[in-house]
């Protein structure tokens, strides 16, 4: 299973390290960024499954970044947990009205934080936690690593399986070759972007089996997407 990706925007280094450690212990992929403006740039490159956002970070405040994210189609539904030292009711209302999905006041307990993350992912993005994904007539079982289209089983290599799994988590969304490299191969591995074309070609051949309707869209100059139905 591709682990859910969480971005933490927090300028208090000890807290950032603590959150990263505990989230990774739960099996999540975690990226920590200390500035709001740097986080905004990174979010345009790659969208995580959940954002943990401190209210007061340098560059761009968390509350302003949250507002901007809600104005972009790519991130308007991104699950966001706001962290803040502000505990007054008016501040909580402001944070939630700006677009955050949940709100934690510092200091908070790690178990409560993990529980909030898990609950928000389960509610907002159940596909990243589900063991079975279904898009159209394709069914992917993460536990058995088996894929079926209709009544026929599809044989996939490990890379094609991860590629299909990731695209099925976001049906209809277009991903560039760079985004697919980051999310399927990992950001620390250098692979030429043309490699993505090779694996998409193999995946397309396997799931279409030469005669079925093509479920993978190629968008010239943009990337690839799996059809929603």
GROMACS .gro file of C-alpha atoms in nm:
model
  229
    1UNK     CA    1   0.000   0.000   0.000
    2UNK     CA    2   0.122   0.349  -0.084
    3UNK     CA    3   0.140   0.522   0.254
    4UNK     CA    4  -0.065   0.843   0.286
    5UNK     CA    5   0.149   1.156   0.247
    6UNK     CA    6   0.130   1.426   0.513
    7UNK     CA    7   0.292   1.769   0.496
    8UNK     CA    8   0.366   1.944   0.826
    9UNK     CA    9   0.420   2.321   0.812
   10UNK     CA   10   0.574   2.409   1.148
   11UNK     CA   11   0.859   2.647   1.234
   12UNK     CA   12   0.920   2.513   1.586
   13UNK     CA   13   1.187   2.257   1.504
   14UNK     CA   14   1.142   2.035   1.813
   15UNK     CA   15   0.769   2.009   1.747
   16UNK     CA   16   0.823   1.943   1.377
   17UNK     CA   17   1.066   1.661   1.461
   18UNK     CA   18   0.824   1.516   1.717
   19UNK     CA   19   0.528   1.518   1.477
   20UNK     CA   20   0.735   1.369   1.195
   21UNK     CA   21   0.863   1.089   1.421
   22UNK     CA   22   0.517   0.994   1.547
   23UNK     CA   23   0.348   1.017   1.208
   24UNK     CA   24   0.614   0.801   1.047
   25UNK     CA   25   0.572   0.551   1.330
   26UNK     CA   26   0.207   0.525   1.222
   27UNK     CA   27   0.317   0.443   0.866
   28UNK     CA   28   0.267   0.783   0.700
   29UNK     CA   29   0.508   0.954   0.461
   30UNK     CA   30   0.596   1.290   0.616
   31UNK     CA   31   0.750   1.612   0.487
   32UNK     CA   32   0.822   1.900   0.727
   33UNK     CA   33   0.853   2.259   0.603
   34UNK     CA   34   0.923   2.557   0.829
   35UNK     CA   35   0.799   2.848   0.614
   36UNK     CA   36   0.457   2.925   0.470
   37UNK     CA   37   0.591   3.061   0.139
   38UNK     CA   38   0.807   2.752   0.086
   39UNK     CA   39   0.509   2.530   0.165
   40UNK     CA   40   0.298   2.716  -0.093
   41UNK     CA   41   0.559   2.648  -0.363
   42UNK     CA   42   0.588   2.282  -0.264
   43UNK     CA   43   0.211   2.238  -0.264
   44UNK     CA   44   0.200   2.354  -0.625
   45UNK     CA   45   0.446   2.077  -0.712
   46UNK     CA   46   0.286   1.797  -0.513
   47UNK     CA   47  -0.035   1.772  -0.311
   48UNK     CA   48  -0.025   1.556   0.004
   49UNK     CA   49  -0.317   1.359   0.141
   50UNK     CA   50  -0.334   1.582   0.449
   51UNK     CA   51  -0.178   1.913   0.560
   52UNK     CA   52  -0.084   1.999   0.919
   53UNK     CA   53  -0.053   2.377   0.926
   54UNK     CA   54   0.072   2.601   1.206
   55UNK     CA   55  -0.114   2.933   1.233
   56UNK     CA   56   0.198   3.146   1.280
   57UNK     CA   57   0.480   3.048   1.044
   58UNK     CA   58   0.719   3.291   0.869
   59UNK     CA   59   0.687   3.388   0.504
   60UNK     CA   60   0.311   3.344   0.475
   61UNK     CA   61   0.099   3.285   0.782
   62UNK     CA   62  -0.082   2.956   0.811
   63UNK     CA   63  -0.420   3.126   0.807
   64UNK     CA   64  -0.334   3.308   0.483
   65UNK     CA   65  -0.193   2.994   0.323
   66UNK     CA   66  -0.509   2.806   0.415
   67UNK     CA   67  -0.720   3.077   0.251
   68UNK     CA   68  -0.512   3.061  -0.068
   69UNK     CA   69  -0.529   2.682  -0.083
   70UNK     CA   70  -0.907   2.688  -0.063
   71UNK     CA   71  -0.917   2.917  -0.367
   72UNK     CA   72  -0.726   2.668  -0.587
   73UNK     CA   73  -0.919   2.379  -0.747
   74UNK     CA   74  -0.628   2.141  -0.681
   75UNK     CA   75  -0.632   2.202  -0.306
   76UNK     CA   76  -0.984   2.324  -0.229
   77UNK     CA   77  -1.065   1.987  -0.068
   78UNK     CA   78  -0.724   1.916   0.084
   79UNK     CA   79  -0.775   1.803   0.447
   80UNK     CA   80  -0.615   2.061   0.678
   81UNK     CA   81  -0.550   2.050   1.052
   82UNK     CA   82  -0.458   2.390   1.198
   83UNK     CA   83  -0.214   2.409   1.492
   84UNK     CA   84  -0.207   2.721   1.706
   85UNK     CA   85  -0.130   2.863   2.047
   86UNK     CA   86  -0.449   3.067   2.019
   87UNK     CA   87  -0.724   2.908   2.223
   88UNK     CA   88  -0.994   3.175   2.220
   89UNK     CA   89  -1.326   3.087   2.060
   90UNK     CA   90  -1.301   3.374   1.809
   91UNK     CA   91  -0.965   3.240   1.687
   92UNK     CA   92  -1.101   2.887   1.650
   93UNK     CA   93  -1.397   3.020   1.454
   94UNK     CA   94  -1.167   3.223   1.230
   95UNK     CA   95  -0.945   2.923   1.162
   96UNK     CA   96  -1.236   2.698   1.075
   97UNK     CA   97  -1.413   2.963   0.867
   98UNK     CA   98  -1.095   3.016   0.665
   99UNK     CA   99  -1.114   2.655   0.557
  100UNK     CA  100  -0.932   2.431   0.804
  101UNK     CA  101  -1.110   2.102   0.876
  102UNK     CA  102  -0.987   2.064   1.233
  103UNK     CA  103  -0.813   2.271   1.499
  104UNK     CA  104  -0.566   2.181   1.775
  105UNK     CA  105  -0.448   2.422   2.045
  106UNK     CA  106  -0.089   2.389   2.171
  107UNK     CA  107   0.016   2.214   2.381
  108UNK     CA  108  -0.167   1.898   2.274
  109UNK     CA  109  -0.105   1.529   2.336
  110UNK     CA  110   0.050   1.314   2.065
  111UNK     CA  111  -0.222   1.045   2.089
  112UNK     CA  112  -0.491   1.309   2.037
  113UNK     CA  113  -0.302   1.452   1.737
  114UNK     CA  114  -0.264   1.108   1.576
  115UNK     CA  115  -0.631   1.032   1.641
  116UNK     CA  116  -0.734   1.360   1.473
  117UNK     CA  117  -0.515   1.282   1.171
  118UNK     CA  118  -0.656   0.932   1.137
  119UNK     CA  119  -1.016   1.050   1.177
  120UNK     CA  120  -0.978   1.331   0.922
  121UNK     CA  121  -0.819   1.100   0.665
  122UNK     CA  122  -1.090   0.841   0.720
  123UNK     CA  123  -1.359   1.105   0.673
  124UNK     CA  124  -1.211   1.318   0.396
  125UNK     CA  125  -1.004   1.066   0.199
  126UNK     CA  126  -1.122   0.712   0.277
  127UNK     CA  127  -0.954   0.586  -0.041
  128UNK     CA  128  -0.606   0.631   0.107
  129UNK     CA  129  -0.693   0.396   0.396
  130UNK     CA  130  -0.918   0.146   0.219
  131UNK     CA  131  -0.774  -0.196   0.136
  132UNK     CA  132  -0.979  -0.218  -0.185
  133UNK     CA  133  -0.995   0.049  -0.454
  134UNK     CA  134  -1.254   0.051  -0.732
  135UNK     CA  135  -1.267   0.277  -1.037
  136UNK     CA  136  -1.510   0.184  -1.313
  137UNK     CA  137  -1.475  -0.191  -1.369
  138UNK     CA  138  -1.124  -0.210  -1.221
  139UNK     CA  139  -1.082  -0.344  -0.866
  140UNK     CA  140  -0.745  -0.332  -0.689
  141UNK     CA  141  -0.691  -0.521  -0.363
  142UNK     CA  142  -0.399  -0.374  -0.170
  143UNK     CA  143  -0.372  -0.664   0.075
  144UNK     CA  144  -0.355  -0.947  -0.180
  145UNK     CA  145  -0.189  -0.735  -0.453
  146UNK     CA  146  -0.444  -0.857  -0.705
  147UNK     CA  147  -0.617  -0.653  -0.973
  148UNK     CA  148  -0.932  -0.744  -1.166
  149UNK     CA  149  -1.107  -0.579  -1.455
  150UNK     CA  150  -1.456  -0.720  -1.473
  151UNK     CA  151  -1.417  -1.093  -1.418
  152UNK     CA  152  -1.060  -1.113  -1.550
  153UNK     CA  153  -0.752  -1.092  -1.334
  154UNK     CA  154  -0.479  -0.853  -1.451
  155UNK     CA  155  -0.117  -0.948  -1.400
  156UNK     CA  156   0.098  -0.646  -1.310
  157UNK     CA  157   0.458  -0.597  -1.210
  158UNK     CA  158   0.526  -0.419  -0.879
  159UNK     CA  159   0.588  -0.079  -1.038
  160UNK     CA  160   0.277  -0.096  -1.256
  161UNK     CA  161   0.076  -0.203  -0.949
  162UNK     CA  162   0.195   0.102  -0.750
  163UNK     CA  163   0.130   0.328  -1.048
  164UNK     CA  164  -0.225   0.200  -1.088
  165UNK     CA  165  -0.284   0.217  -0.712
  166UNK     CA  166  -0.177   0.581  -0.695
  167UNK     CA  167  -0.386   0.686  -0.996
  168UNK     CA  168  -0.691   0.501  -0.862
  169UNK     CA  169  -0.668   0.704  -0.541
  170UNK     CA  170  -0.728   1.016  -0.755
  171UNK     CA  171  -0.959   0.917  -1.043
  172UNK     CA  172  -0.990   1.182  -1.310
  173UNK     CA  173  -0.699   1.389  -1.183
  174UNK     CA  174  -0.415   1.460  -1.425
  175UNK     CA  175  -0.062   1.394  -1.297
  176UNK     CA  176   0.256   1.512  -1.468
  177UNK     CA  177   0.545   1.271  -1.516
  178UNK     CA  178   0.732   1.451  -1.236
  179UNK     CA  179   0.441   1.409  -0.995
  180UNK     CA  180   0.413   1.040  -1.078
  181UNK     CA  181   0.786   0.997  -1.022
  182UNK     CA  182   0.765   1.164  -0.679
  183UNK     CA  183   0.461   0.970  -0.563
  184UNK     CA  184   0.526   0.625  -0.712
  185UNK     CA  185   0.906   0.597  -0.724
  186UNK     CA  186   0.988   0.843  -0.445
  187UNK     CA  187   1.157   1.181  -0.437
  188UNK     CA  188   1.498   1.043  -0.339
  189UNK     CA  189   1.531   0.820  -0.646
  190UNK     CA  190   1.653   0.968  -0.973
  191UNK     CA  191   1.478   0.823  -1.277
  192UNK     CA  192   1.438   0.983  -1.618
  193UNK     CA  193   1.082   1.106  -1.678
  194UNK     CA  194   1.067   0.897  -1.996
  195UNK     CA  195   1.067   0.593  -1.770
  196UNK     CA  196   0.716   0.694  -1.665
  197UNK     CA  197   0.601   0.666  -2.027
  198UNK     CA  198   0.739   0.313  -2.047
  199UNK     CA  199   0.557   0.197  -1.732
  200UNK     CA  200   0.232   0.373  -1.827
  201UNK     CA  201   0.253   0.194  -2.162
  202UNK     CA  202   0.294  -0.142  -1.987
  203UNK     CA  203   0.008  -0.063  -1.749
  204UNK     CA  204  -0.218   0.046  -2.035
  205UNK     CA  205  -0.144  -0.273  -2.228
  206UNK     CA  206  -0.218  -0.491  -1.926
  207UNK     CA  207  -0.544  -0.329  -1.810
  208UNK     CA  208  -0.684  -0.282  -2.162
  209UNK     CA  209  -0.577  -0.628  -2.276
  210UNK     CA  210  -0.569  -0.511  -2.637
  211UNK     CA  211  -0.945  -0.498  -2.682
  212UNK     CA  212  -1.111  -0.321  -2.388
  213UNK     CA  213  -1.179   0.057  -2.373
  214UNK     CA  214  -0.869   0.253  -2.273
  215UNK     CA  215  -0.901   0.362  -1.909
  216UNK     CA  216  -0.583   0.572  -1.906
  217UNK     CA  217  -0.595   0.919  -2.056
  218UNK     CA  218  -0.286   1.083  -2.204
  219UNK     CA  219  -0.310   1.462  -2.191
  220UNK     CA  220  -0.056   1.611  -2.429
  221UNK     CA  221   0.187   1.836  -2.247
  222UNK     CA  222   0.026   1.766  -1.908
  223UNK     CA  223   0.050   1.400  -1.813
  224UNK     CA  224  -0.175   1.104  -1.739
  225UNK     CA  225  -0.504   1.032  -1.562
  226UNK     CA  226  -0.725   0.733  -1.503
  227UNK     CA  227  -1.082   0.773  -1.625
  228UNK     CA  228  -1.340   0.803  -1.348
  229UNK     CA  229  -1.583   0.563  -1.514
   0.00000   0.00000   0.00000
